[in-house]
Coordinates of C-alpha atoms and ligand atoms in Angstrom, one line a residue:
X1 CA 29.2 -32.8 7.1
X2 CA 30.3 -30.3 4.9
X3 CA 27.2 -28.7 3.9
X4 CA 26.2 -25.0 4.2
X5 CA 24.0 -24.2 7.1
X6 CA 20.6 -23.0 5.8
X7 CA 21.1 -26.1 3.2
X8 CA 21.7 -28.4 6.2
X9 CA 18.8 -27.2 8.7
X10 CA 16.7 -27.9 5.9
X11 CA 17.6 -31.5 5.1
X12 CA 14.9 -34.3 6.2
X13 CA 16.2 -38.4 6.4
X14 CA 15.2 -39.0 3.1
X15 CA 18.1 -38.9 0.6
X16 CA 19.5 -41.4 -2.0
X17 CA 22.7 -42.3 -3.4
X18 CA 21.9 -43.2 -7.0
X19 CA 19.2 -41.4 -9.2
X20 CA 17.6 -44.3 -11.5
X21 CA 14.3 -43.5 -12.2
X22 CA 11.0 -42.4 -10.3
X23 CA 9.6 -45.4 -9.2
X24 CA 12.4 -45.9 -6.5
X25 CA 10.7 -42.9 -4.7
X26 CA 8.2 -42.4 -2.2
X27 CA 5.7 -39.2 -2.1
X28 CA 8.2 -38.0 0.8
X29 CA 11.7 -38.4 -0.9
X30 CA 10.1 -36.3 -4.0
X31 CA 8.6 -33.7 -1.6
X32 CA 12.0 -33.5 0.6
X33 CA 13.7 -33.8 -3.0
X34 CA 11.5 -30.4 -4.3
X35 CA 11.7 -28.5 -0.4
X36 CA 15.4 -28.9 -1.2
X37 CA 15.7 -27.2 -4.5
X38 CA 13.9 -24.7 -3.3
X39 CA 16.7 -23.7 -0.7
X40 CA 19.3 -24.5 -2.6
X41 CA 17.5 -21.6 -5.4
X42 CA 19.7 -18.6 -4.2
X43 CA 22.6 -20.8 -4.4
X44 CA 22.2 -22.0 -8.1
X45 CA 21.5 -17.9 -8.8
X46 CA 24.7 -17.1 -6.9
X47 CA 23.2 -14.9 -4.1
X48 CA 24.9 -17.2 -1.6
X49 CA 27.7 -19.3 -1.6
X50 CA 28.7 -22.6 0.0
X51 CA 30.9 -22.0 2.4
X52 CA 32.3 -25.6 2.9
X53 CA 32.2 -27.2 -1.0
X54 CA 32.6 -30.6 -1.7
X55 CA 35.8 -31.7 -3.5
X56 CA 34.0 -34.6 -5.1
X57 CA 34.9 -35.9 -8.7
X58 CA 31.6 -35.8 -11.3
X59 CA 31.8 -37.9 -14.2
X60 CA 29.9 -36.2 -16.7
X61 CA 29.2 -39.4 -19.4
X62 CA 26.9 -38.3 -22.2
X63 CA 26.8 -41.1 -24.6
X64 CA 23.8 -39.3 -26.2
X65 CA 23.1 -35.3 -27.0
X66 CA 22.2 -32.8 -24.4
X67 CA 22.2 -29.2 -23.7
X68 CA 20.0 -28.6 -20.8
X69 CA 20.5 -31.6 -18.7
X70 CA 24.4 -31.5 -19.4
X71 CA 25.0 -27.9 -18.9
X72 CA 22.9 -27.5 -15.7
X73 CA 24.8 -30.7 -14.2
X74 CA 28.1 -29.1 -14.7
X75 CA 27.4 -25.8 -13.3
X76 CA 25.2 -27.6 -10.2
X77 CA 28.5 -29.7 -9.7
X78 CA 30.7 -27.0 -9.9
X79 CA 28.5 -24.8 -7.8
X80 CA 28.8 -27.4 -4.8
X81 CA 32.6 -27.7 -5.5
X82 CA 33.6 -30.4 -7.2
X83 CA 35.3 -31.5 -9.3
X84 CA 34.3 -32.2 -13.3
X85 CA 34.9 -34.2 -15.9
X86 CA 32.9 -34.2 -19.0
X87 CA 32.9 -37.4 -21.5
X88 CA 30.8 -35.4 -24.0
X89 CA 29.0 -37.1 -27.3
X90 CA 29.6 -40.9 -28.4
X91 CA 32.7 -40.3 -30.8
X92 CA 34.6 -38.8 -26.8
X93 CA 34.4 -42.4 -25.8
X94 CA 35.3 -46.0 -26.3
X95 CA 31.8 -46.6 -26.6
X96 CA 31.8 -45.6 -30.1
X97 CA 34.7 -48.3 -30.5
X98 CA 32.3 -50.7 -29.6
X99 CA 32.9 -50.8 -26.2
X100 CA 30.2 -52.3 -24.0
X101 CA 28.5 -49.9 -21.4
X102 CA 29.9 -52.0 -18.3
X103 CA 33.8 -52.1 -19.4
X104 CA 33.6 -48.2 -20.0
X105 CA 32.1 -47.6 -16.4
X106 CA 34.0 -49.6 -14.7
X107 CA 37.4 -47.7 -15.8
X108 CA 35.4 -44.6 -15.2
X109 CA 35.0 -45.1 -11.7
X110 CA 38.7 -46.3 -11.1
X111 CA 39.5 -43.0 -12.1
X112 CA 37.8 -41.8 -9.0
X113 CA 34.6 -41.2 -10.3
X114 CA 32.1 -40.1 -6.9
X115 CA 29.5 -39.6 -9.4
X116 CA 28.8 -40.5 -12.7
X117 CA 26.1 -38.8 -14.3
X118 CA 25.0 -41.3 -17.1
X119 CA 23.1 -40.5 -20.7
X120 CA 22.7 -43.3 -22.9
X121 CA 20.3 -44.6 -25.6
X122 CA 20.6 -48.1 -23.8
X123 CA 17.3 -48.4 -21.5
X124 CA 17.9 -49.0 -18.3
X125 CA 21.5 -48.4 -19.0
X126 CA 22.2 -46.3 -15.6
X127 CA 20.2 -49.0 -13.4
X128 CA 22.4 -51.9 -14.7
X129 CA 25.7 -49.7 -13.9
X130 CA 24.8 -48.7 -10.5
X131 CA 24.4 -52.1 -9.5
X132 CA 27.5 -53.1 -11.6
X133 CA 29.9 -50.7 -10.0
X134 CA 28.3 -51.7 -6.4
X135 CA 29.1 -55.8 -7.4
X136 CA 32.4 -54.5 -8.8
X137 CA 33.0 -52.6 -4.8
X138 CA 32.7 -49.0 -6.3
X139 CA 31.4 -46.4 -4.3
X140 CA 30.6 -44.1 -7.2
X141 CA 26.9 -43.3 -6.9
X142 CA 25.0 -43.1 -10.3
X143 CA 22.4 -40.6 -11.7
X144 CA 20.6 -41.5 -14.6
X145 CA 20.5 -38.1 -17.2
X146 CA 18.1 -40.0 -20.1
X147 CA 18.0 -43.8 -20.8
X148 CA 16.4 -43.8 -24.0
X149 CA 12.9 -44.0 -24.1
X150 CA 12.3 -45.3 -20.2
X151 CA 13.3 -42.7 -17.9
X152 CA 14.7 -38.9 -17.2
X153 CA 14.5 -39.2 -13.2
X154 CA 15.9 -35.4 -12.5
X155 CA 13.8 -33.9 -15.4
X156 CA 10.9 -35.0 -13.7
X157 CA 11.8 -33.0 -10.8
X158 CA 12.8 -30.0 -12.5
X159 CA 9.3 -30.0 -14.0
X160 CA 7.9 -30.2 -10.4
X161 CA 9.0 -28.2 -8.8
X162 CA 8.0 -25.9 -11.7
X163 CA 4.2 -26.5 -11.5
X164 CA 5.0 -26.4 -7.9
X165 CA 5.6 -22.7 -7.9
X166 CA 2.0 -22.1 -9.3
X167 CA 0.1 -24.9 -7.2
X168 CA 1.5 -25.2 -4.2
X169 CA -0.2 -28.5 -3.5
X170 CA 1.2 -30.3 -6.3
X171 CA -2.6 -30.9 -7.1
X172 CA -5.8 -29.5 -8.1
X173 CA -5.2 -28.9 -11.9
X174 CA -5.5 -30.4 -15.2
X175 CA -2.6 -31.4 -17.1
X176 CA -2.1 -31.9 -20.8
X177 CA 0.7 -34.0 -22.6
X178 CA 1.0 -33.6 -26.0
X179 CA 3.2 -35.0 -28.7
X180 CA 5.0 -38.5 -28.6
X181 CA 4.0 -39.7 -25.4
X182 CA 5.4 -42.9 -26.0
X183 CA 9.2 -42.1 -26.9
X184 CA 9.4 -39.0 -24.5
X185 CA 11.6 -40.0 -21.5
X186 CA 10.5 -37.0 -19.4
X187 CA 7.0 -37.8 -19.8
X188 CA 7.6 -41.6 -18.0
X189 CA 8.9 -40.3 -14.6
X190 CA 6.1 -37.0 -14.1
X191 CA 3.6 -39.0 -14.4
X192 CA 5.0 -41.4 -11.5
X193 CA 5.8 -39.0 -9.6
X194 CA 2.1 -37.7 -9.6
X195 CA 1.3 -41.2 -8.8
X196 CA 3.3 -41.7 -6.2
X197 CA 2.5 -38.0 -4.6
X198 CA -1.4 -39.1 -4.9
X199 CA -2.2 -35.5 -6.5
X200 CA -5.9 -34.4 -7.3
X201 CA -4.8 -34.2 -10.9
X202 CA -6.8 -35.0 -14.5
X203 CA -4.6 -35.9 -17.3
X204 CA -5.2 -35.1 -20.7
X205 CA -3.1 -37.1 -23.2
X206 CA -3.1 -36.1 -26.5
X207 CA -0.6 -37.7 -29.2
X208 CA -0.8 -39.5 -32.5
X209 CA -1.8 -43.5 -32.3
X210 CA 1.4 -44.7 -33.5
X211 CA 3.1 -42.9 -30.4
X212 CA 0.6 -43.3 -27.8
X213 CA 1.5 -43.2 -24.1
X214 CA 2.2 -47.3 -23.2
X215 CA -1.0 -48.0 -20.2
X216 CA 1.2 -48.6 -17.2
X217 CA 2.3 -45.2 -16.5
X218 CA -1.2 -43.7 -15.8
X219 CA -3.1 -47.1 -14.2
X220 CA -5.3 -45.8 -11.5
X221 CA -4.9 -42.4 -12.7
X222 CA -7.7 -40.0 -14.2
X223 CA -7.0 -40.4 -17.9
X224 CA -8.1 -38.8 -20.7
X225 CA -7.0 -40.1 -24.1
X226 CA -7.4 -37.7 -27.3
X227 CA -5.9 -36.9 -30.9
X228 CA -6.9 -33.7 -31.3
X229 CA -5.4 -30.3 -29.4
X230 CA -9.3 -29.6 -28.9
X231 CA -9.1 -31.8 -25.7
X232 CA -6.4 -29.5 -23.9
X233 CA -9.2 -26.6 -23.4
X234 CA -9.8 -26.3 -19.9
X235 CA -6.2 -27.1 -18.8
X236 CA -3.9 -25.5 -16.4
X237 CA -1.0 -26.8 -17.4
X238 CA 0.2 -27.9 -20.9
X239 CA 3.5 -30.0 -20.9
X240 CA 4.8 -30.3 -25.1
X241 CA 7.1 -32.6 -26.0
X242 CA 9.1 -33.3 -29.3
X243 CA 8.8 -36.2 -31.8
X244 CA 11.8 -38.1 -30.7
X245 CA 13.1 -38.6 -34.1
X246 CA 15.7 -40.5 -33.1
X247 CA 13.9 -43.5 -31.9
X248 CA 11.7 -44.0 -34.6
X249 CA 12.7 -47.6 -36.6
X250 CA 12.2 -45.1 -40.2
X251 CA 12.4 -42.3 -41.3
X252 CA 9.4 -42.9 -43.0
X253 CA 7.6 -43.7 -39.3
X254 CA 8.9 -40.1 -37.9
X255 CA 7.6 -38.6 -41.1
X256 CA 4.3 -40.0 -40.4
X257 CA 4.2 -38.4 -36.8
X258 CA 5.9 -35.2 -37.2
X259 CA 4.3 -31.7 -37.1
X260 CA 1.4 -33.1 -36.1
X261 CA 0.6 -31.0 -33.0
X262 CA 1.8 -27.5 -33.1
X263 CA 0.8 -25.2 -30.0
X264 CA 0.7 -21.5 -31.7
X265 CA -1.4 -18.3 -30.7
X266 CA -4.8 -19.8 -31.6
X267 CA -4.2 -22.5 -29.4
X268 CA -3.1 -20.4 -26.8
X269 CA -6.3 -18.5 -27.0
X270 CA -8.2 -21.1 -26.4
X271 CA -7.2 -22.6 -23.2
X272 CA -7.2 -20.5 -20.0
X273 CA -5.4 -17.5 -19.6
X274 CA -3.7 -18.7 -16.9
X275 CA -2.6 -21.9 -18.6
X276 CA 1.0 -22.5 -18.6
X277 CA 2.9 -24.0 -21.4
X278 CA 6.1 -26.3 -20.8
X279 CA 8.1 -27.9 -22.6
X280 CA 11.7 -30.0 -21.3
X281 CA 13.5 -28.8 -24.6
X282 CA 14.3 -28.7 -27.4
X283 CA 12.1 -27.3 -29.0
X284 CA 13.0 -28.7 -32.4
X285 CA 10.7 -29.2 -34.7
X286 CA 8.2 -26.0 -34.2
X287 CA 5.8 -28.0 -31.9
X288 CA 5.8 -24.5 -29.6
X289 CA 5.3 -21.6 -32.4
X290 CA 8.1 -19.0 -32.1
X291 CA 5.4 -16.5 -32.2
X292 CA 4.5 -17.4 -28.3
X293 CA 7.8 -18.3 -27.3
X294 CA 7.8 -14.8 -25.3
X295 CA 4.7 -14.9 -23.7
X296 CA 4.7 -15.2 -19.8
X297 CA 2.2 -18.4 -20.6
X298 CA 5.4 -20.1 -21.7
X299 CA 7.5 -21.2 -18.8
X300 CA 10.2 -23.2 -20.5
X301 CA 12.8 -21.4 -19.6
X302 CA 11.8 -21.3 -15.6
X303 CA 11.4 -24.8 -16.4
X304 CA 15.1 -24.9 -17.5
X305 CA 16.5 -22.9 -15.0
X306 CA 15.1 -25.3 -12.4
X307 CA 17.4 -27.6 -13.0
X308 CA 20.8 -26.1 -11.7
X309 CA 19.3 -26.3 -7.9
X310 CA 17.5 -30.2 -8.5
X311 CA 20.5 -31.1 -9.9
X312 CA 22.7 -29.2 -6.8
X313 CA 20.7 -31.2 -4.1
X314 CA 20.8 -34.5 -5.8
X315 CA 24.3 -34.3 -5.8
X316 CA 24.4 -33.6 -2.2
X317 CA 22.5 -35.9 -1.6
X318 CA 24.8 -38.7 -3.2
X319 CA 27.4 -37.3 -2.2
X320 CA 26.7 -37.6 1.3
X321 CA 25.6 -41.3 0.8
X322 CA 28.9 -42.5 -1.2
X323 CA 29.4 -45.3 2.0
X324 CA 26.6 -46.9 1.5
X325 CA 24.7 -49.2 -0.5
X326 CA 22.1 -48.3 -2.3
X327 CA 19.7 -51.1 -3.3
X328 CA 17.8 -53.0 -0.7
X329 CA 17.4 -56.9 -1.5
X330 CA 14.1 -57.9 -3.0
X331 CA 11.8 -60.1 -0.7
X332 CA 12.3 -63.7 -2.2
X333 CA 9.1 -65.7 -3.0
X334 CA 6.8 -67.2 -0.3
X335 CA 6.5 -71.1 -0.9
X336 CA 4.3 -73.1 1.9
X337 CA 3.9 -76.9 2.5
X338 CA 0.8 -77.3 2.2
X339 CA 0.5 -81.8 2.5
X340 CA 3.6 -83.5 3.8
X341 CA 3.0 -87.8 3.5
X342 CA 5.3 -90.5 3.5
X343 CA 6.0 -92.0 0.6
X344 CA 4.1 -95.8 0.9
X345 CA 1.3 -93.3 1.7
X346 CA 1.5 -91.4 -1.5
X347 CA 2.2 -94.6 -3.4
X348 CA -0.2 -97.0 -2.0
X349 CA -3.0 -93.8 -2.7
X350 CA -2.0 -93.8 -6.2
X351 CA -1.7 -97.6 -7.0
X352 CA -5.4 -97.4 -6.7
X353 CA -5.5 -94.6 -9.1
X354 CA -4.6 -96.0 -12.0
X355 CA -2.6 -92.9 -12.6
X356 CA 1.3 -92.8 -13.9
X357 CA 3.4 -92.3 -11.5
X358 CA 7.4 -91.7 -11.5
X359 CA 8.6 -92.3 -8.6
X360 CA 11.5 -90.0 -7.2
X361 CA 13.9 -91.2 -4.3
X362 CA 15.8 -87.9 -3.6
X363 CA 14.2 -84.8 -6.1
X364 CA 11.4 -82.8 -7.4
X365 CA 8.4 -83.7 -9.0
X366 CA 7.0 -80.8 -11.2
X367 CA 3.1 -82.1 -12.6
X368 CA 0.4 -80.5 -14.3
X369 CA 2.4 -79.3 -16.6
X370 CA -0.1 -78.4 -19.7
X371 CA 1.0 -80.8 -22.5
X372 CA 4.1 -79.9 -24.4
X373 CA 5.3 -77.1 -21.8
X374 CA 8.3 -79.6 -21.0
X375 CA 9.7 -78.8 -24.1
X376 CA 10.3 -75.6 -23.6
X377 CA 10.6 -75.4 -19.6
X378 CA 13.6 -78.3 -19.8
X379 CA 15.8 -76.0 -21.8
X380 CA 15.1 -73.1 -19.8
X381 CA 16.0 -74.8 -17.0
X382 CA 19.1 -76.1 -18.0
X383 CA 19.9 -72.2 -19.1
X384 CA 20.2 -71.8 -15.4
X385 CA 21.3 -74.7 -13.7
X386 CA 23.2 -76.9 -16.3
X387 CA 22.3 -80.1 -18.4
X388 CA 19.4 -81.9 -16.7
X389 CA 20.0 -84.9 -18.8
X390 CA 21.1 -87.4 -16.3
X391 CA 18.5 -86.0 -13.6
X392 CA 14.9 -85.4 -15.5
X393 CA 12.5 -88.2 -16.4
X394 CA 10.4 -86.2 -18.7
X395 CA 6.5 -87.7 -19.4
X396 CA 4.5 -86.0 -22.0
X397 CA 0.9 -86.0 -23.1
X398 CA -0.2 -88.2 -19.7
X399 CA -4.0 -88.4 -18.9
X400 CA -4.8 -86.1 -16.3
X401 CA -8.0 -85.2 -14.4
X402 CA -7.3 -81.3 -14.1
X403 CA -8.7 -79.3 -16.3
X404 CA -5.6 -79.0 -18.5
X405 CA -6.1 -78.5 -23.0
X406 CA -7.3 -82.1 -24.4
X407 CA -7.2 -83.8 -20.9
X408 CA -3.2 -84.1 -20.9
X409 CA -0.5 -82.9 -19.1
X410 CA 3.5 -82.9 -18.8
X411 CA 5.4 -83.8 -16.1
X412 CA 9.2 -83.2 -14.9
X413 CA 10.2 -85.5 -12.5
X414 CA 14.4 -84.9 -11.1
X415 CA 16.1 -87.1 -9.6
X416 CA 18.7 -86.0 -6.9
X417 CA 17.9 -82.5 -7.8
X418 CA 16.4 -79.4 -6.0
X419 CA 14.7 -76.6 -7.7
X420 CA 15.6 -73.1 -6.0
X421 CA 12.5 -71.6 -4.4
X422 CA 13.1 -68.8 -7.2
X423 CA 12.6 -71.2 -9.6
X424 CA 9.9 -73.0 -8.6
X425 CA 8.2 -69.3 -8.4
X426 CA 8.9 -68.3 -12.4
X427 CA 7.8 -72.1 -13.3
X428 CA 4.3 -71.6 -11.3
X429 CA 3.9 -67.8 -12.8
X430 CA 4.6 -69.5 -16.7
X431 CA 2.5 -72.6 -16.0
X432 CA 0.1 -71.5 -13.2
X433 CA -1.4 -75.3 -13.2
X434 CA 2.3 -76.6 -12.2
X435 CA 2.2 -78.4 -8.6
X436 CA 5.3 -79.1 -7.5
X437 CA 6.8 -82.3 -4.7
X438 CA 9.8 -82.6 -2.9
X439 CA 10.5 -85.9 -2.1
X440 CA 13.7 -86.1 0.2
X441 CA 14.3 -88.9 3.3
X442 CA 11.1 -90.6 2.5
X443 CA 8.7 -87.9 2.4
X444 CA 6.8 -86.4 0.0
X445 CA 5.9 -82.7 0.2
X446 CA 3.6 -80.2 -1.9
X447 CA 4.4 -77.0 -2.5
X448 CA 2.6 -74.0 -2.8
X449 CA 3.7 -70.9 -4.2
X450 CA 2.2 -68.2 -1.8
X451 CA 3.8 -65.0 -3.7
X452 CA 6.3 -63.8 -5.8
X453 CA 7.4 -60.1 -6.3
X454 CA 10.7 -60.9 -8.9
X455 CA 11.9 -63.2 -10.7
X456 CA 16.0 -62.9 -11.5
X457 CA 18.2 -64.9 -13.8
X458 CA 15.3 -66.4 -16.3
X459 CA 13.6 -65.0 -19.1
X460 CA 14.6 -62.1 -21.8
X461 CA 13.2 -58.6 -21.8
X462 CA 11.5 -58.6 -25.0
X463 CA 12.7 -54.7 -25.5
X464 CA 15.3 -54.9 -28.2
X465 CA 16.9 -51.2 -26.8
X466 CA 16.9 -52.7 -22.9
X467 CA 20.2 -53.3 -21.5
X468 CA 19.8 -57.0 -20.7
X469 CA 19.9 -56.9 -24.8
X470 CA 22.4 -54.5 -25.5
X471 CA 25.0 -55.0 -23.1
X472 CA 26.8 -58.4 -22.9
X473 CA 27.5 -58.7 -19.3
X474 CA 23.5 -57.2 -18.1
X475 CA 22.6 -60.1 -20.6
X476 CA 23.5 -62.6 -18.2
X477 CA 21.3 -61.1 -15.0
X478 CA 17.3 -61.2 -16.7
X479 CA 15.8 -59.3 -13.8
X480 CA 11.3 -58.8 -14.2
X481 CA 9.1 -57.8 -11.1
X482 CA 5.8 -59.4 -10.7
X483 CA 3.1 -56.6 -11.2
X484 CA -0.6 -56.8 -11.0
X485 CA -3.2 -54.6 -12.9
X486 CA -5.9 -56.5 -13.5
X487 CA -4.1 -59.6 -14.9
X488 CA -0.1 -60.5 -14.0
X489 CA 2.7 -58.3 -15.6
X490 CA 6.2 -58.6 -16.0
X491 CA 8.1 -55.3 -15.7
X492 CA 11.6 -55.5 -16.3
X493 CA 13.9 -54.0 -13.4
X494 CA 16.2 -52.0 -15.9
X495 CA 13.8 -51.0 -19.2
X496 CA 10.9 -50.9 -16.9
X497 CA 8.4 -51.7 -20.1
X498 CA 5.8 -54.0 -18.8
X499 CA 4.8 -57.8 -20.4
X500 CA 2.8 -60.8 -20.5
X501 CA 4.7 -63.8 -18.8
X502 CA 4.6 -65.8 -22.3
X503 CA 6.6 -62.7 -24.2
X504 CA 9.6 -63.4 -21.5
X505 CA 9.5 -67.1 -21.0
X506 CA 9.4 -67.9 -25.0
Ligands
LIG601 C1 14.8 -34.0 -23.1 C2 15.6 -35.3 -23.1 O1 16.7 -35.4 -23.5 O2 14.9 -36.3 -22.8 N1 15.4 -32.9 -22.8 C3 16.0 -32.7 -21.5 O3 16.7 -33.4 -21.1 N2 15.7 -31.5 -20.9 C4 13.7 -33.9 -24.1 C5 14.0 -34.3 -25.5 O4 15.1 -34.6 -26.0 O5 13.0 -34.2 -26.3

C-alpha cells in the first residue's frame, strides 16, 4: 500500500470508506480516526513528505459556501497526491439548472471520481449518494462536508482532536455550546461523538428557545439547558457557533435570533482562565468580539488548522477502501409463530364465538385494527405493493373484545396475498394492537412481531429539507430506524431528525 511509513505503522483495522456522519462510528474508529491526525500533523505542516502519494481523483462538490472545510480538503488532497477537481458554489453546476442531486453525481463519478467530497443544503444529501453510486456499481467513496442542518462528520473531528490537545482523555471538562444549537451542523456530530466515546463530560447549552438544540443529540448525557451566557461560568471549554441565517424560514425569524449571544472581554473574564474559546467559523455576525480574537483563550484558528491532517487521514483512509462496500445490511425484523391450528380448529372455536369471521383460503388476516385505521393503512399498502382491490376484504367498525377506542376494530383480511415480514413490522409499530394470520395449506398461523430495528420503503420523512423530499429518485427509498428513548422514535436514515410513528405514517 502506498502509504508513508510512520503513517502506516501507525494505522489500526478501523478505517472507513465513506464519511456520512457520526453515528456510523464507534469510540474506537474516532479514537484511531484522532491518533491518525495526529501523525499525519508534520505532514499537513510540510515537515515531511509522502514518499509514495496517491494519484487518486478528488471531487471537490460544494453545492453550498465554504472556506475552511473547502480549502483544507484541497490542500489535504493534494498533500496525499491526488488529484483535484473543485465544482465550487451552486451557479459551477447543473444543480443550479435544476438538476437533481443523484443525476449530477452520478456523471461525477463517471468522470473517475475516487472521492467526492459533498456540501449541500439537502439533508442527508451525502448518505443518499453514497448508497446511490454503490447501487449504480461506483466505487467512488463519499465524504459528507455539511448537509444542511443534520451533519458536519469531519468538523467534528477537527474539533476533537482540538480539545484533545488540552485533555488528553477526551473527558473531564465542562463544555458550553452557545448560539443556534438547532441549525449548527457541527454541533450534531460533537456531541455524538462524545456519546459514543462515553466521556466524563457536562454540557452546558445555551441558545435562544426558537433555536434550541432538538433532545436526541444529548439523551443520556449530562445536560444543562440555559438562555443566558451566565450559565457558561465554570467551563473549560466554550464552543460558539453562528446564527445560521440561511436556514431560517424569514428574515424576520433570523432577526429575532441574531446578536443575541456575544462572547467579548467581560465574558471572557468571567469564566476560567484557562477556558478555551472555539468556534468552527465564520465568525460572521460578531458572536466572538474582535477585541479577544487574539487572545491565546481563542483557539479558532488551531481549531482550523486541524483540519488539513483529519481531512489527510480520512482520505487515506477511503482511499484505501475504494474495493469495497461500505454499508453493512440492516438486521431485518424478528417475527415468531407464536399458535399454529388448523383451520376447522380455528373455525369451529369461533362459530361458538359469535364473532365475524372472514375466512381466508390462501392470505393474511391483519385484525385489531383500531376502527378506521383501514382507511389509511389500505392505501399505504397499495403504495408498496400495488392495487389490493381484487385481494382485500376490508371490515370496519366490528365489535371486538380488546380494549380498542368505542369497543371496535378494523380488519384486513387478503386473499392470495402475503405481507413481507417488513411490512407486517411497520403495520405492528403504526397500529401496535394489529395481530396478524397466515393462513396457507390449511393452517392458520399468528404472528408475532419480536423486533424491528428499520423500516424501508414506507412512510415520508416529515423534514421538508431531507433528501427523501428533495430529491426525486431518494423519494422513492423512505428509509426510518426504530429508536427507543423512553417511548418509540423514528429516525430517518439520511436527515437523521427523529419522530413519532403517526408524523411518518400519515
Ligand atoms: C461551519 C459549517 O459550514 O457548517 N463551518 C465549517 O465548516 N468549518 C459553520 C458555519 O457555517 O457556521
Amino acid at each position: 500500500m502506498p502509504f508513508d511509513k510512520p503513517v502506516l505503522e501507525e494505522k489500526g483495522e478501523a478505517v472507513q470508506k465513506h464519511i456520512l456522519g457520526a453515528s456510523d462510528w464507534t469510540r474506537e474508529d474516532i479514537l484511531d480516526f484522532l491518533d491518525h491526525a495526529e501523525a499525519m500533523k508534520p505532514y499537513a505542516a510540510r515537515e515531511k513528505l509522502f514518499s509514495a502519494p496517491f494519484e487518486e481523483k478528488v471531487t471537490l462538490l460544494f453545492a453550498e459556501p465554504s472556506s475552511r472545510t473547502c480549502d483544507s480538503y484541497h490542500e489535504a488532497a493534494q498533500l496525499i497526491g491526488c488529484r483535484t477537481k473543485p465544482i465550487v458554489g451552486l451557479e459551477a453546476s447543473s444543480i443550479f439548472k435544476g438538476e437533481p442531486l443523484s443525476r449530477n453525481v452520478v456523471t461525477e463519478a463517471g468522470y473517475n471520481a475516487d472521492v467526492l467530497v459533498l456540501r449541500t443544503k439537502i439533508e442527508g444529501g451525502a448518505r443518499w449518494v453514497a448508497e446511490m453510486l454503490e447501487a449504480y456499481h461506483h466505487h467512488t467513496a463519499v465524504h459528507n462536508a455539511g448537509d444542511g442542518s443534520n451533519q458536519h462528520p469531519t468538523q467534528a473531528l477537527t474539533d476533537l482532536l482540538t480539545i484533545r490537545r488540552y485533555y488528553p482523555k477526551l473527558g473531564g471538562f465542562r463544555f458550553g455550546i452557545v448560539g443556534d444549537l438547532k441549525n449548527s451542523r457541527t454541533v450534531h456530530p460533537l456531541l455524538e461523538a462524545f456519546r459514543l466515546l462515553g466521556s466524563d463530560v457536562d454540557i452546558v447549552l445555551v441558545s435562544a428557545p426558537e433555536v434550541r438544540l432538538q433532545p436526541w443529540y444529548t439523551y443520556g448525557m449530562r445536560v444543562h439547558e440555559h438562555d443566558r451566557l451566565e450559565a457558561l461560568e465554570g467551563c473549560d471549554f466554550v464552543y460558539v457557533t453562528r446564527v445560521q441565517h440561511e436556514r431560517f424560514a424569514s428574515e424576520l425569524d433570523y432577526q429575532r435570533v441574531r446578536g443575541r449571544y456575544v462572547v467579548n472581554r467581560k465574558v471572557l473574564s468571567m469564566l476560567p482562565n484557562t477556558c478555551r474559546i472555539m468556534h468552527p467559523q465564520p465568525i460572521a455576525d460578531g458572536e466572538i468580539a474582535p477585541e479577544i480574537w487574539r487572545h491565546p483563550q481563542v483557539i479558532v484558528d488551531e481549531q482550523a488548522r486541524n483540519g488539513v491532517p483529519v481531512r489527510m487521514v480520512l482520505l487515506v483512509d477511503s482511499i484505501g477502501q475504494l474495493g469495497s462496500s461500505g454499508f453493512p445490511e440492516s438486521p431485518p425484523p424478528v417475527i415468531q409463530t407464536t399458535r399454529d391450528e388448523s383451520t376447522e380448529e380455528v373455525l369451529e372455536r369461533k362459530k361458538n364465538s359469535k364473532l365475524h369471521v372472514t375466512p381466508v383460503d390462501n392470505g393474511m388476516i391483519v385484525d385489531h385494527l383500531q376502527h378506521r385505521f383501514s382507511d389509511k393503512l389500505v392505501p399505504m399498502l397499495e403504495a408498496v405493493i400495488g392495487p389490493l382491490d381484487n385481494i382485500v376484504i376490508p371490515a370496519r367498525g366490528l365489535d371486538t373484545k380488546h380494549p380498542l377506542p368505542g369497543g371496535k376494530k378494523d380488519r384486513l383480511s387478503l386473499e392470495g396475498c402475503f405481507l413481507p415480514d417488513d411490512i407486517i413490522a411497520a403495520i405492528s409499530l403504526m397500529a401496535p394492537t394489529a395481530t396478524f394470520n397466515r393462513v396457507e395449506n390449511g393452517r392458520v398461523k399468528w404472528l408475532k412481531v419480536q423486533s424491528v430495528s428499520a423500516i424501508n420503503n414506507l412512510g415520508r420523512c416529515p423534514n421538508p429539507m431531507c433528501v427523501t423530499r428533495l430529491d426525486v429518485e431518494a423519494a422513492n427509498f423512505p428509509k426510518f430506524h426504530v429508536v427507543q428513548h423512553g417511548c418509540t422514535f423514528l429516525r430517518c436514515h439520511y436527515c437523521d431528525q427523529h419522530f413519532g410513528t403517526n408524523e411518518v405514517f400519515i
